[in-house]
Coordinates of C-alpha atoms in Angstrom, one line a residue:
X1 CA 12.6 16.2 -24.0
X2 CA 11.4 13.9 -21.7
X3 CA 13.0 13.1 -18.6
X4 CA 13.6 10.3 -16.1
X5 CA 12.8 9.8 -12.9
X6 CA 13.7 7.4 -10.0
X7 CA 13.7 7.0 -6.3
X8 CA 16.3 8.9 -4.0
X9 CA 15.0 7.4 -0.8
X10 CA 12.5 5.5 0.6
X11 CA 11.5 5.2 4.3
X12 CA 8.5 3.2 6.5
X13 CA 6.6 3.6 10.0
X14 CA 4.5 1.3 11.7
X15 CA 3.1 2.0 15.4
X16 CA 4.6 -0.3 17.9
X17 CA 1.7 -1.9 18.7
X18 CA 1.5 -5.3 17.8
X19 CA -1.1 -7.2 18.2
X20 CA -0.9 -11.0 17.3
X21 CA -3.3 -13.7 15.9
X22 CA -3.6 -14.9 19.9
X23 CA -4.8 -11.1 20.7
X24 CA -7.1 -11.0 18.3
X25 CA -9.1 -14.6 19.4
X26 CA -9.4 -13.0 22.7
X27 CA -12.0 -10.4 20.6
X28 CA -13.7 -13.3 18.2
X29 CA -13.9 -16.9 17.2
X30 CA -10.9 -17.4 15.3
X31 CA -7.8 -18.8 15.8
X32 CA -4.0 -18.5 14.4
X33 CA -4.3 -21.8 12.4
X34 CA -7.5 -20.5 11.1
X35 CA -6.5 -17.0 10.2
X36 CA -2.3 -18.5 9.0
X37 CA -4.1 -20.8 7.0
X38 CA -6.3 -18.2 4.7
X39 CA -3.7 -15.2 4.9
X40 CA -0.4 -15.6 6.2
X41 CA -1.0 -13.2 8.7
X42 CA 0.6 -13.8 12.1
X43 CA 0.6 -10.5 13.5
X44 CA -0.4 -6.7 12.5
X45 CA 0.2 -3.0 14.2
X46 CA -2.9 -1.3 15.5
X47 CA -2.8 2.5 16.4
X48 CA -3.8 2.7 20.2
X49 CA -5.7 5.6 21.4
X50 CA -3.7 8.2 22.4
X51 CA -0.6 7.0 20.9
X52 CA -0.1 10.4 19.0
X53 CA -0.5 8.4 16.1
X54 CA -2.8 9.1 12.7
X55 CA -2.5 8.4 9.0
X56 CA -1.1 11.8 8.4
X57 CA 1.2 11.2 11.1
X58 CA 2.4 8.3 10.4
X59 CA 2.7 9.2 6.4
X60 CA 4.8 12.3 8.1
X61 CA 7.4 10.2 10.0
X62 CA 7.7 8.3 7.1
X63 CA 8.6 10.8 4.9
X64 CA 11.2 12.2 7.0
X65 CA 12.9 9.3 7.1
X66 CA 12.7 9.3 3.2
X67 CA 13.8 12.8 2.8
X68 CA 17.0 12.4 4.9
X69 CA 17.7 9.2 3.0
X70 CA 17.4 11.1 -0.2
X71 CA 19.6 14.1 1.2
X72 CA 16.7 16.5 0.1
X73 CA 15.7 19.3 1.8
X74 CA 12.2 19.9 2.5
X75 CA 11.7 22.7 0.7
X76 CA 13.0 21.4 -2.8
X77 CA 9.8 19.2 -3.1
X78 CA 7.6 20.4 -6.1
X79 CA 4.3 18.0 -5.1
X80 CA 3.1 16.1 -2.6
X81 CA 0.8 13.0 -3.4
X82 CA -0.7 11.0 -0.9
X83 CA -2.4 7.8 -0.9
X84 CA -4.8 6.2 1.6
X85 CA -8.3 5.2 1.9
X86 CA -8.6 6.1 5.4
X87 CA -7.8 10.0 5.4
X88 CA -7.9 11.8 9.1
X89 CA -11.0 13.9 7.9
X90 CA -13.0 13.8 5.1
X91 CA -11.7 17.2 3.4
X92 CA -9.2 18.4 3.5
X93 CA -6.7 15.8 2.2
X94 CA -3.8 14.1 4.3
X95 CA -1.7 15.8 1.6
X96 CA -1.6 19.3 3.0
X97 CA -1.7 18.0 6.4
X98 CA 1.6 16.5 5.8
X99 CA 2.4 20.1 4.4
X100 CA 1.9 21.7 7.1
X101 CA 3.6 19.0 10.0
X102 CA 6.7 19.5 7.8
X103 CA 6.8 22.9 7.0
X104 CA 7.1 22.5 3.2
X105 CA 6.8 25.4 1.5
X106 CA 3.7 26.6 -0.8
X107 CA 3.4 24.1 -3.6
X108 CA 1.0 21.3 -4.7
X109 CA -0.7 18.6 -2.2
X110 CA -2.7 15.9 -3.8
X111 CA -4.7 12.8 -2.9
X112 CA -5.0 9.2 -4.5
X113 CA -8.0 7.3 -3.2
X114 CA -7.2 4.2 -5.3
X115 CA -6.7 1.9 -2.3
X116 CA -4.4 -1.3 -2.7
X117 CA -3.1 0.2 -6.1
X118 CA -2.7 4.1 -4.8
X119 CA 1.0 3.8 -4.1
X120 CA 1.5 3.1 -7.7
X121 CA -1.1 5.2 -8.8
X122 CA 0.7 7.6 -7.2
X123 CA 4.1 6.9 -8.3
X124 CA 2.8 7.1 -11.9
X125 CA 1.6 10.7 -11.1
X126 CA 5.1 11.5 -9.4
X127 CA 6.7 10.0 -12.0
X128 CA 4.6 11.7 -15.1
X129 CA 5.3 15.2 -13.4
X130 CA 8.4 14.7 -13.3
X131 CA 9.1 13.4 -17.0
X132 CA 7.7 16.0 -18.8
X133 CA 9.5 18.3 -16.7
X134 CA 6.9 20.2 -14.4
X135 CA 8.8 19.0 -11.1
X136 CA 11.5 17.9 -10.0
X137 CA 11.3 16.4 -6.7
X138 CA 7.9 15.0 -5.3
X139 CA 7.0 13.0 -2.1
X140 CA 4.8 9.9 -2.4
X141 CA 3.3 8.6 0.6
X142 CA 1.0 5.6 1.1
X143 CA -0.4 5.7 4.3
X144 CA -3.3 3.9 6.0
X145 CA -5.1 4.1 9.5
X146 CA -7.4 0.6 9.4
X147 CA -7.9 -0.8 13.0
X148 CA -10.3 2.1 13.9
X149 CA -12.4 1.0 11.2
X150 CA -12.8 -2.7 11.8
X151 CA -15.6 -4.9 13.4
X152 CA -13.6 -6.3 16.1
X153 CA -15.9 -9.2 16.7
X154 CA -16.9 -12.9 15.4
X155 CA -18.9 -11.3 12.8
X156 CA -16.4 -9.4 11.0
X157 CA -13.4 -11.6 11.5
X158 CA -12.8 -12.4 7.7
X159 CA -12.0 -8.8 6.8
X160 CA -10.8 -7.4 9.9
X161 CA -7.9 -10.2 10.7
X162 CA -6.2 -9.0 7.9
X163 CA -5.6 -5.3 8.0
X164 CA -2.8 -3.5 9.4
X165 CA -1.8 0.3 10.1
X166 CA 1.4 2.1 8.8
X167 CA 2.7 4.2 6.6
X168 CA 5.7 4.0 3.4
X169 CA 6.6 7.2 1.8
X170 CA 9.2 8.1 -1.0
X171 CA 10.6 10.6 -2.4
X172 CA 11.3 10.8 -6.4
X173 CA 13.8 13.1 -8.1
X174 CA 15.1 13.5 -11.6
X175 CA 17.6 10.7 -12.6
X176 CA 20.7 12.0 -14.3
X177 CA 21.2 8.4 -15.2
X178 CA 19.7 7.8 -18.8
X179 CA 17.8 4.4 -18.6
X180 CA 17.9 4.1 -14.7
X181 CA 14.9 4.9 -12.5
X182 CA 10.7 4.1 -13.1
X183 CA 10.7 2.3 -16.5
X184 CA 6.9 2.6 -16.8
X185 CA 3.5 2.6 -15.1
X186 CA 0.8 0.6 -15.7
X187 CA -2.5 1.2 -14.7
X188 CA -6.2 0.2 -14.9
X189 CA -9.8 -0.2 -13.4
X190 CA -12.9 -1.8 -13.8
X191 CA -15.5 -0.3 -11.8
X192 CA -18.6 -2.2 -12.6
X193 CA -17.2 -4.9 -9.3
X194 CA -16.5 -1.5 -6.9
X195 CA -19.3 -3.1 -4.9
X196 CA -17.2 -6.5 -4.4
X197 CA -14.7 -4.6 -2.0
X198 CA -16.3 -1.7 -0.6
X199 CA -16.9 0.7 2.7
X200 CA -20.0 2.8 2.7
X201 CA -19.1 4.6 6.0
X202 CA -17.8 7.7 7.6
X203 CA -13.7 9.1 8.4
X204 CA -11.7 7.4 11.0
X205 CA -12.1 10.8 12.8
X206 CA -15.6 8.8 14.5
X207 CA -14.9 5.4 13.6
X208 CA -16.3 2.2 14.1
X209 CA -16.4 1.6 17.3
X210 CA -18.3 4.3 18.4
X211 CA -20.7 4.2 15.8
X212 CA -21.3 1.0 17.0
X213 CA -22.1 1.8 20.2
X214 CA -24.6 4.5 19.0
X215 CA -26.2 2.6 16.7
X216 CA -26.1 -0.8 17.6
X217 CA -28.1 -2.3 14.4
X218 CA -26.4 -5.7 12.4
X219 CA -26.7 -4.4 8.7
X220 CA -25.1 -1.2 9.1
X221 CA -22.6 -0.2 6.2
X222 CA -20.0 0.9 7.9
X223 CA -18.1 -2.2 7.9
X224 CA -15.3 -3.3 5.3
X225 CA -17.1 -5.9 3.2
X226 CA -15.6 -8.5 0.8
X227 CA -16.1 -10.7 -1.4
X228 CA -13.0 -13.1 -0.9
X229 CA -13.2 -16.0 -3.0
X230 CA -14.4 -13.3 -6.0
X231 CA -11.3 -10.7 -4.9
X232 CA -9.2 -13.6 -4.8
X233 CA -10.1 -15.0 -8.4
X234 CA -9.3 -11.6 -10.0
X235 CA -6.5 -10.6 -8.0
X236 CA -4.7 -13.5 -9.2
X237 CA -5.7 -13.2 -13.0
X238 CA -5.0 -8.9 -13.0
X239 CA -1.7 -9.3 -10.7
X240 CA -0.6 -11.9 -14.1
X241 CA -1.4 -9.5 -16.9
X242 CA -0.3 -6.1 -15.3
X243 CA 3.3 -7.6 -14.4
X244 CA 3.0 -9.2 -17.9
X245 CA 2.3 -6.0 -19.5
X246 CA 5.3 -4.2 -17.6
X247 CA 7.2 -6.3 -19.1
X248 CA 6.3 -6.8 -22.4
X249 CA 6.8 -2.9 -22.6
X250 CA 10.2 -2.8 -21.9
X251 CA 11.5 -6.2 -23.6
X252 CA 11.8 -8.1 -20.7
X253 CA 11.4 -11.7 -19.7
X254 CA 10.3 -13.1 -16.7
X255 CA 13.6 -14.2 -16.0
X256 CA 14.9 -10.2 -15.7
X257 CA 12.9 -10.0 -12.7
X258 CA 15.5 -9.1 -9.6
X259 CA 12.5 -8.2 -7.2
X260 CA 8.8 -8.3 -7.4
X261 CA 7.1 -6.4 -5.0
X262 CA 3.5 -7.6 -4.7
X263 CA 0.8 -5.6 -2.3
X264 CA 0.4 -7.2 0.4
X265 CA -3.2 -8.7 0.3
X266 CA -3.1 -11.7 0.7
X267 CA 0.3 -14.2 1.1
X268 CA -1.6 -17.1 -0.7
X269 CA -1.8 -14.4 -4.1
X270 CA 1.6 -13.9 -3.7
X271 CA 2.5 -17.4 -3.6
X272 CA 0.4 -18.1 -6.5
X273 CA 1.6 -15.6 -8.7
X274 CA 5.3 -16.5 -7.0
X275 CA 4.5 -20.4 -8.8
X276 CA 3.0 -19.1 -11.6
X277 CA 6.0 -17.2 -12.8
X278 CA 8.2 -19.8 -11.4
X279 CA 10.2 -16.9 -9.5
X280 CA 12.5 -18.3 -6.6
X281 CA 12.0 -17.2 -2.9
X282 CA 15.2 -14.9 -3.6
X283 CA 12.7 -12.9 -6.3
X284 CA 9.6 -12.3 -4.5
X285 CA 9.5 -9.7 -0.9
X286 CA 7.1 -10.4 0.9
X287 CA 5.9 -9.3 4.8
X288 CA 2.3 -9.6 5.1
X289 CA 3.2 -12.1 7.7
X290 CA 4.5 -8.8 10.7
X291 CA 2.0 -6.4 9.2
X292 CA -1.1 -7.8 7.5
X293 CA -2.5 -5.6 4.6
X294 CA -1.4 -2.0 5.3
X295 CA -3.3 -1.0 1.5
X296 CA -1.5 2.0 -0.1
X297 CA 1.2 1.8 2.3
X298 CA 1.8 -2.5 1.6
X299 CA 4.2 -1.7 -1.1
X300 CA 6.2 1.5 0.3
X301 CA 6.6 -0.3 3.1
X302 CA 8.0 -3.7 1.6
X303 CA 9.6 -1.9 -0.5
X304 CA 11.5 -0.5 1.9
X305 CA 11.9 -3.1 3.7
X306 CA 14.0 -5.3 0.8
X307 CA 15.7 -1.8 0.0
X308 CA 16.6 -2.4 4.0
X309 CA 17.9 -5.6 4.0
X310 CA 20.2 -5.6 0.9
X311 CA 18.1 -7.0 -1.8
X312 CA 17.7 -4.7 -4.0
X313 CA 20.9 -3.6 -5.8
X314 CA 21.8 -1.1 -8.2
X315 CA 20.6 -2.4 -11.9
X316 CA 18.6 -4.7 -10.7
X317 CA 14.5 -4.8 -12.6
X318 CA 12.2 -4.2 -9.6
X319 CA 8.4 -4.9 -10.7
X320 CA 5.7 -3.6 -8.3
X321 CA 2.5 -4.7 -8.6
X322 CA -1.5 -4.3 -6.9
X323 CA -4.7 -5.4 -7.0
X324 CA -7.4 -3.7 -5.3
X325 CA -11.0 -2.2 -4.2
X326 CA -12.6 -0.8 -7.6
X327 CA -11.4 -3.2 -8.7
X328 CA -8.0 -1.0 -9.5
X329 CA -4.6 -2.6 -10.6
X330 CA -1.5 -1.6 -11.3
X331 CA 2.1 -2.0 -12.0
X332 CA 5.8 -0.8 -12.2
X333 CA 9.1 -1.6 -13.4
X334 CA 11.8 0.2 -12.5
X335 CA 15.6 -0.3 -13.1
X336 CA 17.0 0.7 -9.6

C-alpha cells in the first residue's frame, strides 16, 4: 500500500539585513537600472558578521516556525533532509546540526547538494519515504548562506548581484486525504554542463573574503562562475518540459495550474515561462525582486510566502519547478 504525503506547514527566515541595488554600487560598477534590467533584483539579505546567523541557523528558525505551523512536535519527525550548497562546514552536514539546535531525537539527518533544484530534490526524498511507508513525518529545509562567498567587486558583479541569504523549511506528514498532497516528483540532470555553473572553492566557514586577502591572485577558483546567456537558454527550455511532464503525469492541462512556483533565478525566466504558458499574474509567485536567488531555499521560501498571503487554497494544483548548477531540474505538482 502506498501512501500519500502532503505538507502540514511551511515556514521562512531571512536575516534583516537588507542590502539594496544602491548598496551594492557603492562596492562595484553597476547600477540598479543595470542590475533591474538583467534580473529583477532590487534588493537581497546579507548575513552580517556577527549577526548569530548561519545556514544551519537560519534552516533552524525556519523550521520551527514550520513545526508549530504543522502542530508537530519535534520529536515525531522520522528524517531530516537538508538542502544547500553552502553548508557551515564541509562534513558533517547541516542536517544533524539542525538536529542537535532542536533537540530532535535520534533518527536520520541527510543532505541534498543539488543546488537550485535541492528543495525539490528533497521533497521527492521526503515524499518517497513517506509513501512507501518508512516515515511518517520529515523536515525539509532549503537553506543557503551566499554573501560570504561572493566577489564583492566590479569583477564579479554579474554573479554576485543576484544572490541572496535565507532559509524555507517544511515539514511533510502522511495525508489522510486520498488524492490530496505531492502528486509527483520529477527529477533529472545532465552533468556533462556541471562546468557552466560551478564553484571550485572552500566552506563559508573561511570564505571569500578572506581568501582573498590571503591570496590576492585574479584567476582564483573560488568565485561563483556562470555562464549566463548558456544557463539562461537551458533554464528556459528544462523549466518548459519538467512543468510539462508534471502535468502530463497526472492528466492535467495548463489551464489546472492554481500556482506555479518557479526558483527564483532569474525574474526574466519566470516571465518567459509565465508568457510561454500564457499563465496570468494571479498564477505565477514570484519574489526574486526582495531576495535575489536564495538557491534551495528560493522555492520554500516563496512558497511560503503565497501560502502567507492567501493564494494558495485548499484544492488548488500548485506546480514547483527549478533549474539549476549540474545542470539539475526538477518539478512538483501537488494538490494542496
Amino acid at each position: 500500500m502506498l501512501y500519500q504525503s502532503k505538507i502540514a506547514g511551511l515556514g521562512h527566515y531571512v536575516p534583516e539585513n537588507v542590502v539594496t541595488n544602491d548598496d551594492l554600487s557603492k562596492k562595484m560598477e553597476t547600477n540598479d537600472e543595470w542590475i533591474t534590467e538583467r534580473t529583477g533584483i532590487k534588493e537581497r539579505r546579507h548575513i552580517k558578521k556577527g549577526d548569530g546567523n548561519s545556514t544551519a541557523i537560519m534552516g533552524v528558525k525556519a523550521a520551527k516556525i514550520a513545526l508549530e505551523r504543522a502542530q508537530i512536535d519535534k520529536d515525531e519527525i522520522d528524517l531530516i533532509v537538508f538542502a544547500t550548497l553552502s553548508p557551515d562546514y564541509y562534513f558533517p552536514g547541516c542536517g544533524v546540526q539542525v538536529q542537535e539546535m532542536l533537540d530532535i531525537k535520534t533518527c536520520p539527518a541527510l543532505d541534498v547538494r543539488n543546488q537550485c533544484s535541492g528543495f525539490i530534490y528533497g521533497l521527492s526524498v521526503a515524499d518517497q519515504f513517506i509513501k512507501t511507508g518508512m516515515y511518517k513525518n520529515v523536515l525539509l529545509i532549503g537553506s543557503e548562506n551566499h554573501s560570504g562567498g561572493l566577489d564583492m567587486t566590479t569583477r564579479g558583479r554579474s554573479v554576485s548581484v543576484i544572490f541572496g541569504d535565507g532559509a524555507g523549511a517544511a515539514v511533510l506528514t502522511r495525508s489522510d486525504h486520498n488524492g490530496q498532497g505531492i502528486l509527483s516528483t520529477h527529477l533529472h540532470s545532465e552533468g556533462k554542463h556541471a562546468l557552466e555553473l560551478s564553484l571550485k572553492g572552500p566552506s563559508t566557514m573561511h570564505w571569500v573574503p578572506e581568501i582573498i586577502e590571503e591570496n590576492p591572485q585574479e584567476d582564483i577558483p573560488y568565485y561563483p562562475y556562470m555562464n549566463g546567456q548558456y544557463v539562461f537558454k537551458n533554464a528556459v527550455q528544462r523549466f518548459s518540459e519538467v512543468i510539462m511532464e508534471g502535468l502530463q503525469e497526472n492528466g492535467l492541462e495548463v489551464s489546472d495550474i492554481d500556482m506555479l512556483i518557479p526558483h527564483q533565478a532569474n525574474l526574466r525566466i519566470s516571465q518567459f515561462i509565465q508568457q510561454k504558458f500564457k499563465l496570468n499574474d494571479d498564477q505565477v509567485f514570484n519574489n526574486i525582486q526582495k531576495y535575489g536567488n536564495t538557491t534551495a531555499a528560493s522555492i520554500p521560501i516563496a512558497l511560503t510566502e503565497a501560502w502567507e498571503q492567501g493564494k494558495i487554497k485548499e484544492g488548488d494544483h500548485v506546480v514547483l519547478a527549478a533549474f539549476g548548477s549540474g545542470f539539475t531540474w526538477a518539478s512538483a505538482v501537488i494538490n494542496w
